[in-house]
Amino acid sequence: MKIFLDTADIDEIRIAARWGVIDGVTTNPSLYAKVGGASYESILQEICKITPGPVSAEVVAADVEGMLTEGRHFARLAANIVVKVPMCEEGLEAITRLADEGIKTNCTLIFSTNQGLLAAKAGASFISPFIGRLDDINEDGMTVIRELAELLALHEMDAEIITASIRHPLHVTQAALAGAHIATMPFKVLQQMIHHPLTDKGIVQFRADWDKARAELAAKKGE
Ligand code: G3P
């Protein structure tokens, strides 16, 4: 399963890219609003320079023509831009038309298996079910991932599932086991995946033992 970072924070993306574990980035208007300070376009271009993987840029227009104008504009920014389009009637039409133009899309705000099926049929390259927001309202977000993974494989459809709205590391494991192609997550969740209390404790212990052995050796030589 591929790992994407769900952020517009350049510093976070640079750090994760150095770790060698990220395959792409997803952004949205809320994530952009969190960082601000520069135009959305300039941030997207910077991200595209850091990662060669897909970078999702989300449209905000409510009508089809507006979505197409924004989508074409984003697609011109870099070769690895993917246009993020919300699941709605206008969004499906925009996805279909952008696919006809050879522009890749990521259908976002998916909360049901049927919405994912429609997005895949319209020609979205990626479909993004929001599992955390489903869990928040006492529904099982992972069921949508499992059903979509089975459905896409059964009917040999090409769309890739991006498990989105990830809240904790267990979501990542569950998404991988449920057959998601990609998990997109906040930087904090990626950090949580790295750490384990026994690993951190083990590192401290090994260093302490090493220092002790070296100190004993130095003392012996100095005798
Ligand atoms: O990729 C979509 C994601 O950013 C939504 O996450 O935490 O706002 O539900 P959240």
GROMACS .gro file of C-alpha atoms and ligand atoms in nm:
model
  233
    1MET     CA    1   0.000   0.000   0.000
    2LYS     CA    2   0.124   0.345  -0.090
    3ILE     CA    3   0.151   0.620   0.171
    4PHE     CA    4   0.053   0.979   0.100
    5LEU     CA    5   0.089   1.274   0.333
    6ASP     CA    6  -0.234   1.468   0.388
    7THR     CA    7  -0.098   1.819   0.438
    8ALA     CA    8  -0.004   2.144   0.269
    9ASP     CA    9   0.284   2.201   0.511
   10ILE     CA   10   0.605   2.209   0.306
   11ASP     CA   11   0.832   2.142   0.607
   12GLU     CA   12   0.638   1.827   0.698
   13ILE     CA   13   0.654   1.705   0.338
   14ARG     CA   14   1.029   1.770   0.316
   15ILE     CA   15   1.093   1.573   0.637
   16ALA     CA   16   0.877   1.276   0.533
   17ALA     CA   17   1.032   1.276   0.184
   18ARG     CA   18   1.378   1.247   0.343
   19TRP     CA   19   1.256   0.938   0.532
   20GLY     CA   20   1.183   0.785   0.190
   21VAL     CA   21   0.837   0.661   0.278
   22ILE     CA   22   0.593   0.890   0.102
   23ASP     CA   23   0.451   0.821  -0.243
   24GLY     CA   24   0.243   1.135  -0.288
   25VAL     CA   25   0.055   1.419  -0.118
   26THR     CA   26  -0.308   1.519  -0.082
   27THR     CA   27  -0.419   1.874  -0.003
   28ASN     CA   28  -0.755   2.042   0.038
   29PRO     CA   29  -0.878   2.398   0.106
   30SER     CA   30  -0.882   2.339   0.485
   31LEU     CA   31  -0.524   2.212   0.486
   32TYR     CA   32  -0.418   2.509   0.271
   33ALA     CA   33  -0.594   2.748   0.512
   34LYS     CA   34  -0.394   2.597   0.799
   35VAL     CA   35  -0.060   2.696   0.643
   36GLY     CA   36  -0.155   3.002   0.432
   37GLY     CA   37   0.119   3.262   0.376
   38ALA     CA   38   0.153   3.197   0.002
   39SER     CA   39  -0.077   3.125  -0.291
   40TYR     CA   40  -0.224   2.773  -0.317
   41GLU     CA   41  -0.057   2.744  -0.658
   42SER     CA   42   0.293   2.825  -0.531
   43ILE     CA   43   0.256   2.576  -0.247
   44LEU     CA   44   0.140   2.307  -0.491
   45GLN     CA   45   0.437   2.374  -0.720
   46GLU     CA   46   0.675   2.348  -0.425
   47ILE     CA   47   0.518   2.017  -0.317
   48CYS     CA   48   0.543   1.882  -0.673
   49LYS     CA   49   0.916   1.958  -0.671
   50ILE     CA   50   0.961   1.760  -0.349
   51THR     CA   51   0.767   1.450  -0.451
   52PRO     CA   52   0.737   1.299  -0.799
   53GLY     CA   53   0.422   1.115  -0.684
   54PRO     CA   54   0.063   1.234  -0.732
   55VAL     CA   55  -0.022   1.566  -0.562
   56SER     CA   56  -0.393   1.638  -0.521
   57ALA     CA   57  -0.517   1.997  -0.568
   58GLU     CA   58  -0.882   2.056  -0.483
   59VAL     CA   59  -1.129   2.265  -0.681
   60VAL     CA   60  -1.377   2.484  -0.493
   61ALA     CA   61  -1.615   2.587  -0.775
   62ALA     CA   62  -1.973   2.467  -0.742
   63ASP     CA   63  -2.050   2.446  -1.116
   64VAL     CA   64  -1.905   2.219  -1.383
   65GLU     CA   65  -1.743   2.493  -1.593
   66GLY     CA   66  -1.584   2.643  -1.284
   67MET     CA   67  -1.449   2.303  -1.177
   68LEU     CA   68  -1.307   2.249  -1.527
   69THR     CA   69  -1.140   2.591  -1.533
   70GLU     CA   70  -0.981   2.535  -1.190
   71GLY     CA   71  -0.887   2.176  -1.276
   72ARG     CA   72  -0.717   2.270  -1.604
   73HIS     CA   73  -0.534   2.552  -1.426
   74PHE     CA   74  -0.403   2.312  -1.156
   75ALA     CA   75  -0.307   2.051  -1.417
   76ARG     CA   76  -0.082   2.305  -1.590
   77LEU     CA   77   0.115   2.369  -1.270
   78ALA     CA   78   0.305   2.038  -1.276
   79ALA     CA   79   0.294   1.699  -1.445
   80ASN     CA   80   0.212   1.514  -1.122
   81ILE     CA   81  -0.091   1.724  -1.023
   82VAL     CA   82  -0.416   1.533  -0.970
   83VAL     CA   83  -0.735   1.740  -0.962
   84LYS     CA   84  -0.946   1.675  -0.654
   85VAL     CA   85  -1.318   1.704  -0.724
   86PRO     CA   86  -1.600   1.660  -0.470
   87MET     CA   87  -1.858   1.384  -0.507
   88CYS     CA   88  -2.173   1.554  -0.640
   89GLU     CA   89  -2.363   1.571  -0.970
   90GLU     CA   90  -2.145   1.854  -1.104
   91GLY     CA   91  -1.834   1.677  -0.976
   92LEU     CA   92  -1.913   1.358  -1.166
   93GLU     CA   93  -1.954   1.554  -1.490
   94ALA     CA   94  -1.629   1.742  -1.427
   95ILE     CA   95  -1.446   1.413  -1.356
   96THR     CA   96  -1.578   1.264  -1.682
   97ARG     CA   97  -1.473   1.566  -1.887
   98LEU     CA   98  -1.132   1.601  -1.723
   99ALA     CA   99  -1.071   1.228  -1.784
  100ASP     CA  100  -1.158   1.283  -2.154
  101GLU     CA  101  -0.889   1.555  -2.158
  102GLY     CA  102  -0.636   1.318  -2.000
  103ILE     CA  103  -0.637   1.499  -1.665
  104LYS     CA  104  -0.625   1.271  -1.361
  105THR     CA  105  -0.879   1.325  -1.085
  106ASN     CA  106  -0.928   1.226  -0.722
  107CYS     CA  107  -1.294   1.215  -0.623
  108THR     CA  108  -1.317   1.338  -0.264
  109LEU     CA  109  -1.579   1.346   0.014
  110ILE     CA  110  -1.685   0.986  -0.048
  111PHE     CA  111  -1.885   0.836   0.236
  112SER     CA  112  -2.052   0.533   0.074
  113THR     CA  113  -1.959   0.241  -0.148
  114ASN     CA  114  -2.207   0.355  -0.414
  115GLN     CA  115  -2.049   0.699  -0.431
  116GLY     CA  116  -1.711   0.531  -0.483
  117LEU     CA  117  -1.856   0.310  -0.758
  118LEU     CA  118  -1.995   0.613  -0.942
  119ALA     CA  119  -1.669   0.806  -0.915
  120ALA     CA  120  -1.476   0.508  -1.056
  121LYS     CA  121  -1.727   0.473  -1.340
  122ALA     CA  122  -1.695   0.846  -1.423
  123GLY     CA  123  -1.322   0.790  -1.471
  124ALA     CA  124  -1.165   0.913  -1.149
  125SER     CA  125  -0.810   0.780  -1.114
  126PHE     CA  126  -0.843   0.796  -0.734
  127ILE     CA  127  -1.142   0.775  -0.499
  128SER     CA  128  -1.119   0.906  -0.143
  129PRO     CA  129  -1.351   0.762   0.122
  130PHE     CA  130  -1.330   0.965   0.448
  131ILE     CA  131  -1.321   0.695   0.712
  132GLY     CA  132  -1.254   0.908   1.022
  133ARG     CA  133  -1.555   1.129   0.961
  134LEU     CA  134  -1.771   0.815   0.927
  135ASP     CA  135  -1.631   0.673   1.252
  136ASP     CA  136  -1.707   1.013   1.413
  137ILE     CA  137  -2.078   0.962   1.346
  138ASN     CA  138  -2.080   0.603   1.471
  139GLU     CA  139  -2.053   0.439   1.126
  140ASP     CA  140  -1.777   0.197   1.029
  141GLY     CA  141  -1.560   0.381   0.778
  142MET     CA  142  -1.347   0.073   0.711
  143THR     CA  143  -1.651  -0.112   0.573
  144VAL     CA  144  -1.654   0.131   0.278
  145ILE     CA  145  -1.284   0.061   0.213
  146ARG     CA  146  -1.336  -0.316   0.228
  147GLU     CA  147  -1.641  -0.309   0.000
  148LEU     CA  148  -1.479  -0.078  -0.254
  149ALA     CA  149  -1.161  -0.285  -0.267
  150GLU     CA  150  -1.367  -0.598  -0.333
  151LEU     CA  151  -1.591  -0.424  -0.586
  152LEU     CA  152  -1.308  -0.269  -0.790
  153ALA     CA  153  -1.121  -0.601  -0.806
  154LEU     CA  154  -1.435  -0.800  -0.893
  155HIS     CA  155  -1.526  -0.570  -1.180
  156GLU     CA  156  -1.168  -0.496  -1.288
  157MET     CA  157  -1.205  -0.120  -1.248
  158ASP     CA  158  -0.890   0.090  -1.253
  159ALA     CA  159  -0.953   0.352  -0.980
  160GLU     CA  160  -0.726   0.344  -0.676
  161ILE     CA  161  -0.871   0.381  -0.327
  162ILE     CA  162  -0.715   0.653  -0.112
  163THR     CA  163  -0.818   0.594   0.248
  164ALA     CA  164  -0.862   0.950   0.375
  165SER     CA  165  -0.959   1.121   0.702
  166ILE     CA  166  -0.721   0.890   0.888
  167ARG     CA  167  -0.710   0.965   1.260
  168HIS     CA  168  -0.459   0.716   1.404
  169PRO     CA  169  -0.204   0.446   1.307
  170LEU     CA  170  -0.454   0.160   1.352
  171HIS     CA  171  -0.657   0.308   1.065
  172VAL     CA  172  -0.349   0.266   0.842
  173THR     CA  173  -0.304  -0.102   0.928
  174GLN     CA  174  -0.675  -0.168   0.886
  175ALA     CA  175  -0.684   0.014   0.550
  176ALA     CA  176  -0.389  -0.190   0.421
  177LEU     CA  177  -0.553  -0.517   0.530
  178ALA     CA  178  -0.888  -0.408   0.381
  179GLY     CA  179  -0.722  -0.372   0.039
  180ALA     CA  180  -0.681   0.006   0.007
  181HIS     CA  181  -0.425   0.104  -0.256
  182ILE     CA  182  -0.321   0.418  -0.067
  183ALA     CA  183  -0.356   0.570   0.279
  184THR     CA  184  -0.324   0.946   0.312
  185MET     CA  185  -0.248   1.068   0.661
  186PRO     CA  186  -0.148   1.368   0.872
  187PHE     CA  187   0.224   1.399   0.949
  188LYS     CA  188   0.149   1.321   1.315
  189VAL     CA  189   0.004   0.978   1.226
  190LEU     CA  190   0.311   0.899   1.013
  191GLN     CA  191   0.531   0.986   1.313
  192GLN     CA  192   0.315   0.769   1.539
  193MET     CA  193   0.369   0.478   1.298
  194ILE     CA  194   0.747   0.509   1.340
  195HIS     CA  195   0.754   0.507   1.717
  196HIS     CA  196   0.699   0.227   1.965
  197PRO     CA  197   0.774   0.270   2.338
  198LEU     CA  198   0.987  -0.046   2.340
  199THR     CA  199   1.186   0.074   2.036
  200ASP     CA  200   1.248   0.415   2.193
  201LYS     CA  201   1.341   0.252   2.526
  202GLY     CA  202   1.568   0.003   2.345
  203ILE     CA  203   1.756   0.281   2.163
  204VAL     CA  204   1.821   0.464   2.492
  205GLN     CA  205   1.936   0.140   2.660
  206PHE     CA  206   2.175   0.043   2.375
  207ARG     CA  207   2.334   0.390   2.382
  208ALA     CA  208   2.373   0.382   2.760
  209ASP     CA  209   2.533   0.035   2.751
  210TRP     CA  210   2.764   0.145   2.468
  211ASP     CA  211   2.876   0.453   2.663
  212LYS     CA  212   2.930   0.241   2.974
  213ALA     CA  213   3.144  -0.013   2.786
  214ARG     CA  214   3.351   0.262   2.621
  215ALA     CA  215   3.401   0.442   2.952
  216GLU     CA  216   3.514   0.117   3.119
  217LEU     CA  217   3.758   0.052   2.833
  218ALA     CA  218   3.898   0.406   2.853
  219ALA     CA  219   3.940   0.372   3.228
  220LYS     CA  220   4.120   0.039   3.185
  221LYS     CA  221   4.360   0.188   2.927
  222GLY     CA  222   4.431   0.478   3.159
  223GLU     CA  223   4.524   0.245   3.449
  224G3P     O1  224  -0.796   1.389   0.285
  224G3P     C1  225  -0.912   1.432   0.349
  224G3P     C2  226  -0.884   1.460   0.490
  224G3P     O2  227  -0.799   1.571   0.499
  224G3P     C3  228  -1.000   1.484   0.577
  224G3P     O3  229  -0.955   1.460   0.706
  224G3P     O4  230  -0.945   1.480   0.947
  224G3P     O5  231  -1.058   1.658   0.810
  224G3P     O6  232  -1.164   1.435   0.840
  224G3P     P1  233  -1.036   1.513   0.832
   0.00000   0.00000   0.00000
